[in-house]
PDB file of C-alpha atoms in Angstrom:
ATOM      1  CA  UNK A   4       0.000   0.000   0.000  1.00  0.00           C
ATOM      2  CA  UNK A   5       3.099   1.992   0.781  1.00  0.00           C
ATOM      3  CA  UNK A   6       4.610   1.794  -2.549  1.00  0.00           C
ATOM      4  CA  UNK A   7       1.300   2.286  -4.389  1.00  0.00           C
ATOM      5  CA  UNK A   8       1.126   5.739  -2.204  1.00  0.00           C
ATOM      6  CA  UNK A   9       4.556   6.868  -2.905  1.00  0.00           C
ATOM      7  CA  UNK A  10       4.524   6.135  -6.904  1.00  0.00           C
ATOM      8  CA  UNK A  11       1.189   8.090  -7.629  1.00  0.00           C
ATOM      9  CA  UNK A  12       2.446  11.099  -5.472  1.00  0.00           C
ATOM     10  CA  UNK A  13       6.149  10.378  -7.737  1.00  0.00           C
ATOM     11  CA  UNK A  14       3.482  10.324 -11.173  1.00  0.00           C
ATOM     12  CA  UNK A  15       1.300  13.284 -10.326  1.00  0.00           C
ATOM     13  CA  UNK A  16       4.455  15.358  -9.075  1.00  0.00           C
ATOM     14  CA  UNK A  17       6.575  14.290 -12.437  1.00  0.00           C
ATOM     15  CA  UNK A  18       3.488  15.297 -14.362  1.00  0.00           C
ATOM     16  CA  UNK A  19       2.861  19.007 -13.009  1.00  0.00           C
ATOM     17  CA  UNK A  20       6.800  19.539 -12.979  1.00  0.00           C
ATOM     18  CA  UNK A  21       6.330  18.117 -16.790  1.00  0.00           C
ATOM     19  CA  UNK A  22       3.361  20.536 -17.908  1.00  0.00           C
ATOM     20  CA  UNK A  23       4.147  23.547 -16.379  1.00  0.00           C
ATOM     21  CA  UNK A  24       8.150  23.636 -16.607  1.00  0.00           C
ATOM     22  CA  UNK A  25       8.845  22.125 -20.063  1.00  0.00           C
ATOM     23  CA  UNK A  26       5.523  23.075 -21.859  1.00  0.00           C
ATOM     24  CA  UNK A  27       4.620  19.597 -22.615  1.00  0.00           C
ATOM     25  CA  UNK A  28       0.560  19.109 -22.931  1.00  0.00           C
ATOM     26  CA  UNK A  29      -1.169  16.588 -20.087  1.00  0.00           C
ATOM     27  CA  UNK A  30      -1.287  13.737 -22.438  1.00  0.00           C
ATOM     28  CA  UNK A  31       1.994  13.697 -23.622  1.00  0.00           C
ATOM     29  CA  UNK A  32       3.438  14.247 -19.867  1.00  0.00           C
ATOM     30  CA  UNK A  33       1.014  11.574 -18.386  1.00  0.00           C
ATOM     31  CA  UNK A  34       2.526   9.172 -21.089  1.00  0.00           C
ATOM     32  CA  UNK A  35       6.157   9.951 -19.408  1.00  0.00           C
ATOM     33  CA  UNK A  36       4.591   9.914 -16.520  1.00  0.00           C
ATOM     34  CA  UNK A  37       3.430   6.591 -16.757  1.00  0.00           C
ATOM     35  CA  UNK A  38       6.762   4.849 -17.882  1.00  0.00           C
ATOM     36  CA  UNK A  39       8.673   6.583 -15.504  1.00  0.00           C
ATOM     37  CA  UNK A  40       6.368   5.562 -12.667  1.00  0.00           C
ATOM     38  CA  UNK A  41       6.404   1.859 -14.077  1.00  0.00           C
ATOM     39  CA  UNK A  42      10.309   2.085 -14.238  1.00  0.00           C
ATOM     40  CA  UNK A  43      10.017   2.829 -10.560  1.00  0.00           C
ATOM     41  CA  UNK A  44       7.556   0.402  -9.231  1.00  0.00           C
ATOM     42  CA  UNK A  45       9.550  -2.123 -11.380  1.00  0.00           C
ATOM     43  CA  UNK A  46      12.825  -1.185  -9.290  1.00  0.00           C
ATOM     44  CA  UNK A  47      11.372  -0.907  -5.993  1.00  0.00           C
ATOM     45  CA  UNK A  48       9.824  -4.027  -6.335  1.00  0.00           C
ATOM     46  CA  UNK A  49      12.934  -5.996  -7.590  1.00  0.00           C
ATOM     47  CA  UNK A  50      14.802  -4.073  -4.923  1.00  0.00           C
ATOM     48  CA  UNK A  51      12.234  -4.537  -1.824  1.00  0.00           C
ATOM     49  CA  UNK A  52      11.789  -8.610  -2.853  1.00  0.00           C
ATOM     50  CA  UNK A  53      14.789  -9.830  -4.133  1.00  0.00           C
ATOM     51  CA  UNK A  54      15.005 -13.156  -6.285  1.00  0.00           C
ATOM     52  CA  UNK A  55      13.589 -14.645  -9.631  1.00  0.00           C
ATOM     53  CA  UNK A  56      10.208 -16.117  -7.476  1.00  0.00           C
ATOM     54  CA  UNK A  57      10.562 -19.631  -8.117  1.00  0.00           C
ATOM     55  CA  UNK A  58      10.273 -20.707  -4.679  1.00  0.00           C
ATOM     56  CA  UNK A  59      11.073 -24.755  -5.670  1.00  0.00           C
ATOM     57  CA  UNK A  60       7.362 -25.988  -5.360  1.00  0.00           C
ATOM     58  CA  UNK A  61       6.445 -26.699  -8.924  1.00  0.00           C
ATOM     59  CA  UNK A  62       6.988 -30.220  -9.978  1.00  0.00           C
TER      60      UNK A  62
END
């Protein structure tokens, strides 16, 4: 729940920062926005719970 929190508040601060510094229109800077925040919630994750998750049970 944690994470979830801290990527949208990453996504919608990216965005603004996005639209009203570079000029970019909201749909093009909620694009970025989105594969920047999925870049992060891929990293976190990996980095948070380490491993390939195979835990051995499959026959």
């Amino acid at each position: 729940m944690v994470l979830l929190l801290a990527i949208a508040v990453f996504a919608v601060s990216i965005a603004f920062v996005l639209v009203y510094a570079t000029g970019l229109s909201w749909p093009t800077a909620v694009l970025i926005t989105v594969v920047l925040a999925g870049g992060q919630a891929y990293t976190l994750r990996r980095t948070l719970f380490p491993g390939d998750g195979d835990d051995g049970t499959d026959p």
